[in-house]
GROMACS .gro file of C-alpha atoms in nm:
model
  194
    1MET     CA    1   2.725  -1.667   2.227
    2LYS     CA    2   2.785  -1.438   1.928
    3SER     CA    3   2.473  -1.566   1.747
    4LEU     CA    4   2.264  -1.508   2.061
    5ILE     CA    5   2.391  -1.150   2.085
    6ARG     CA    6   2.316  -1.095   1.714
    7LYS     CA    7   1.961  -1.230   1.751
    8PHE     CA    8   1.902  -1.004   2.051
    9ALA     CA    9   2.046  -0.699   1.869
   10GLU     CA   10   1.835  -0.781   1.562
   11ARG     CA   11   1.517  -0.801   1.768
   12ILE     CA   12   1.588  -0.469   1.941
   13TYR     CA   13   1.685  -0.293   1.616
   14LEU     CA   14   1.380  -0.419   1.426
   15SER     CA   15   1.145  -0.314   1.708
   16TYR     CA   16   1.302   0.032   1.712
   17ALA     CA   17   1.298   0.063   1.331
   18ARG     CA   18   0.932  -0.041   1.305
   19ALA     CA   19   0.831   0.206   1.575
   20HIS     CA   20   1.010   0.493   1.400
   21ALA     CA   21   0.938   0.403   1.036
   22PRO     CA   22   0.730   0.671   0.863
   23HIS     CA   23   0.397   0.543   0.737
   24GLU     CA   24   0.322   0.739   0.424
   25VAL     CA   25   0.119   0.663   0.116
   26LEU     CA   26   0.337   0.653  -0.195
   27ASP     CA   27   0.263   0.652  -0.564
   28PHE     CA   28   0.503   0.373  -0.668
   29SER     CA   29   0.489   0.449  -1.036
   30GLU     CA   30   0.561   0.818  -0.973
   31CYS     CA   31   0.852   0.735  -0.740
   32LEU     CA   32   1.000   0.498  -0.997
   33ALA     CA   33   0.958   0.747  -1.279
   34GLN     CA   34   1.130   1.022  -1.080
   35ALA     CA   35   1.418   0.811  -0.946
   36VAL     CA   36   1.742   0.990  -1.036
   37THR     CA   37   1.967   0.795  -0.798
   38ALA     CA   38   1.931   0.436  -0.682
   39LEU     CA   39   2.118   0.218  -0.433
   40ILE     CA   40   2.133  -0.155  -0.492
   41LEU     CA   41   2.222  -0.365  -0.187
   42MET     CA   42   2.374  -0.678  -0.333
   43PRO     CA   43   2.443  -1.005  -0.152
   44VAL     CA   44   2.759  -1.205  -0.193
   45LEU     CA   45   2.649  -1.499  -0.405
   46PRO     CA   46   2.809  -1.826  -0.511
   47HIS     CA   47   2.979  -1.809  -0.851
   48ASP     CA   48   2.697  -2.001  -1.024
   49GLN     CA   49   2.434  -1.745  -0.912
   50GLN     CA   50   2.629  -1.430  -0.997
   51SER     CA   51   2.515  -1.429  -1.359
   52ALA     CA   52   2.153  -1.376  -1.245
   53THR     CA   53   2.261  -1.065  -1.057
   54LEU     CA   54   2.459  -0.929  -1.350
   55ARG     CA   55   2.160  -0.978  -1.581
   56LEU     CA   56   1.938  -0.804  -1.326
   57LEU     CA   57   2.177  -0.506  -1.311
   58ASP     CA   58   2.166  -0.483  -1.690
   59GLY     CA   59   1.786  -0.494  -1.673
   60PHE     CA   60   1.779  -0.215  -1.413
   61GLN     CA   61   2.008   0.002  -1.624
   62GLU     CA   62   1.788  -0.054  -1.927
   63LEU     CA   63   1.464   0.012  -1.739
   64PHE     CA   64   1.599   0.317  -1.556
   65ALA     CA   65   1.816   0.465  -1.830
   66GLU     CA   66   1.826   0.810  -1.667
   67THR     CA   67   1.907   0.678  -1.318
   68HIS     CA   68   2.253   0.668  -1.164
   69PHE     CA   69   2.305   0.338  -0.977
   70THR     CA   70   2.531   0.271  -0.683
   71VAL     CA   71   2.590  -0.094  -0.593
   72LEU     CA   72   2.693  -0.167  -0.235
   73LEU     CA   73   2.833  -0.507  -0.144
   74GLU     CA   74   3.107  -0.681   0.050
   75LYS     CA   75   3.455  -0.658  -0.101
   76ASN     CA   76   3.484  -1.030  -0.172
   77GLY     CA   77   3.170  -1.016  -0.391
   78ALA     CA   78   3.277  -0.739  -0.627
   79THR     CA   79   3.495  -0.948  -0.856
   80ARG     CA   80   3.275  -0.956  -1.168
   81LEU     CA   81   3.126  -0.607  -1.147
   82THR     CA   82   3.256  -0.322  -1.355
   83THR     CA   83   3.174   0.045  -1.326
   84ASN     CA   84   3.040   0.257  -1.607
   85GLU     CA   85   2.891   0.603  -1.654
   86ASN     CA   86   2.572   0.518  -1.464
   87LEU     CA   87   2.705   0.253  -1.226
   88GLN     CA   88   2.928   0.310  -0.926
   89ILE     CA   89   3.046   0.032  -0.696
   90LEU     CA   90   3.098   0.078  -0.323
   91THR     CA   91   3.240  -0.202  -0.113
   92PHE     CA   92   3.273  -0.268   0.256
   93SER     CA   93   3.466  -0.518   0.460
   94ALA     CA   94   3.355  -0.756   0.733
   95GLU     CA   95   3.532  -0.531   0.985
   96GLU     CA   96   3.278  -0.258   0.908
   97VAL     CA   97   3.005  -0.475   1.061
   98ALA     CA   98   3.001  -0.482   1.441
   99PHE     CA   99   3.012  -0.812   1.630
  100TYR     CA  100   2.643  -0.770   1.717
  101GLY     CA  101   2.548  -0.764   1.346
  102LEU     CA  102   2.479  -0.398   1.264
  103PRO     CA  103   2.692  -0.185   1.032
  104ARG     CA  104   2.939   0.043   1.208
  105LYS     CA  105   2.898   0.420   1.197
  106ASN     CA  106   3.150   0.471   0.913
  107LEU     CA  107   2.956   0.232   0.687
  108GLN     CA  108   2.625   0.396   0.777
  109ASP     CA  109   2.777   0.738   0.708
  110LEU     CA  110   2.897   0.616   0.367
  111VAL     CA  111   2.534   0.555   0.273
  112ARG     CA  112   2.388   0.847   0.467
  113ALA     CA  113   2.623   1.095   0.291
  114ARG     CA  114   2.464   1.024  -0.048
  115HIS     CA  115   2.110   1.093  -0.163
  116PHE     CA  116   1.911   0.801  -0.302
  117ASP     CA  117   1.558   0.816  -0.442
  118LEU     CA  118   1.528   0.439  -0.463
  119VAL     CA  119   1.685   0.148  -0.274
  120ILE     CA  120   1.661  -0.209  -0.399
  121ASP     CA  121   1.764  -0.483  -0.156
  122LEU     CA  122   1.855  -0.795  -0.355
  123HIS     CA  123   1.909  -1.024  -0.057
  124GLU     CA  124   1.693  -1.333  -0.091
  125ASP     CA  125   1.687  -1.394   0.284
  126PHE     CA  126   1.666  -1.130   0.553
  127ASP     CA  127   1.995  -0.949   0.607
  128LEU     CA  128   2.018  -0.712   0.903
  129VAL     CA  129   2.308  -0.511   0.756
  130ALA     CA  130   2.121  -0.454   0.428
  131THR     CA  131   1.800  -0.359   0.608
  132CYS     CA  132   1.981  -0.115   0.834
  133LEU     CA  133   2.161   0.047   0.540
  134CYS     CA  134   1.835   0.064   0.348
  135LEU     CA  135   1.671   0.256   0.632
  136VAL     CA  136   1.977   0.477   0.686
  137SER     CA  137   1.965   0.579   0.320
  138ASP     CA  138   1.637   0.762   0.385
  139ALA     CA  139   1.526   0.678   0.030
  140LYS     CA  140   1.174   0.768  -0.075
  141LEU     CA  141   1.107   0.414  -0.205
  142ARG     CA  142   1.253   0.091  -0.063
  143VAL     CA  143   1.208  -0.233  -0.262
  144ALA     CA  144   1.293  -0.595  -0.175
  145LEU     CA  145   1.192  -0.955  -0.215
  146GLN     CA  146   0.923  -1.048   0.039
  147HIS     CA  147   1.031  -1.169   0.383
  148PRO     CA  148   0.834  -1.156   0.711
  149LYS     CA  149   1.106  -0.961   0.892
  150ARG     CA  150   1.096  -0.689   0.625
  151ASP     CA  151   0.722  -0.629   0.668
  152SER     CA  152   0.678  -0.257   0.741
  153LEU     CA  153   1.037  -0.155   0.670
  154TYR     CA  154   1.013  -0.172   0.291
  155HIS     CA  155   0.750   0.003   0.083
  156PHE     CA  156   0.730  -0.256  -0.192
  157GLN     CA  157   0.799  -0.629  -0.160
  158VAL     CA  158   0.770  -0.889  -0.433
  159ARG     CA  159   0.642  -1.227  -0.320
  160VAL     CA  160   0.776  -1.523  -0.515
  161ALA     CA  161   0.739  -1.892  -0.426
  162GLU     CA  162   1.028  -2.019  -0.214
  163HIS     CA  163   1.103  -2.310  -0.448
  164HIS     CA  164   1.178  -2.077  -0.741
  165SER     CA  165   1.538  -2.010  -0.834
  166LEU     CA  166   1.705  -1.682  -0.749
  167GLU     CA  167   1.711  -1.595  -1.119
  168LEU     CA  168   1.332  -1.636  -1.142
  169LYS     CA  169   1.285  -1.427  -0.827
  170TYR     CA  170   1.496  -1.149  -0.974
  171ASP     CA  171   1.306  -1.171  -1.304
  172SER     CA  172   0.978  -1.129  -1.114
  173LEU     CA  173   1.117  -0.826  -0.929
  174LEU     CA  174   1.226  -0.666  -1.256
  175LYS     CA  175   0.889  -0.737  -1.421
  176TYR     CA  176   0.697  -0.577  -1.133
  177LEU     CA  177   0.916  -0.268  -1.143
  178THR     CA  178   0.880  -0.252  -1.522
  179CYS     CA  179   0.500  -0.264  -1.494
  180PHE     CA  180   0.484   0.006  -1.228
  181LYS     CA  181   0.727   0.230  -1.413
  182ALA     CA  182   0.530   0.190  -1.737
  183TRP     CA  183   0.211   0.274  -1.547
  184SER     CA  184   0.351   0.623  -1.474
  185HIS     CA  185   0.335   0.705  -1.846
  186VAL     CA  186  -0.036   0.623  -1.875
  187PRO     CA  187  -0.236   0.949  -1.884
  188GLU     CA  188  -0.497   0.998  -1.615
  189PRO     CA  189  -0.856   0.997  -1.740
  190ASP     CA  190  -1.042   1.326  -1.754
  191LEU     CA  191  -1.295   1.322  -1.476
  192ILE     CA  192  -1.604   1.534  -1.501
  193ALA     CA  193  -1.781   1.634  -1.184
  194ALA     CA  194  -2.144   1.535  -1.174
   0.00000   0.00000   0.00000
């Protein structure tokens, strides 16, 4: 019964979110270059896959050296993460997710109270809590791995073959972001009107 209620709530929430999502044209490279704050929505992963996430976080911090990162994940997944000057960790418990699958108001307010220029959802599969928090953040640019349920809710999605490992998917995501961020430093050509 609980899974049926969650599926129904997911369908209603996604329909509402798609209807109210702003459809604006963004300059990805400009948004990435100007990102001062970023939220990373991290899944709880098995121990053998956590190293891929830690390497990805290091890659993000290297690529976005001037950006302050906030990582949001469930409490039981924060064991190997450590904070530093540009990395803050926020955790939430299972009790902060309602029985119908959406984050409760206090968890949404935790994200809503901060300003984020960029949100990166690292969930490999669709996660309703992460998608809701991503939309609540009101970030200018929302990035994720490609999934059909994420279609119009994220500005930038990286498509990687399903059979690839999570580490390879994360590497592809980092490479795409690196390319777009580097593109912002390329000077525009001088155009002469004819």
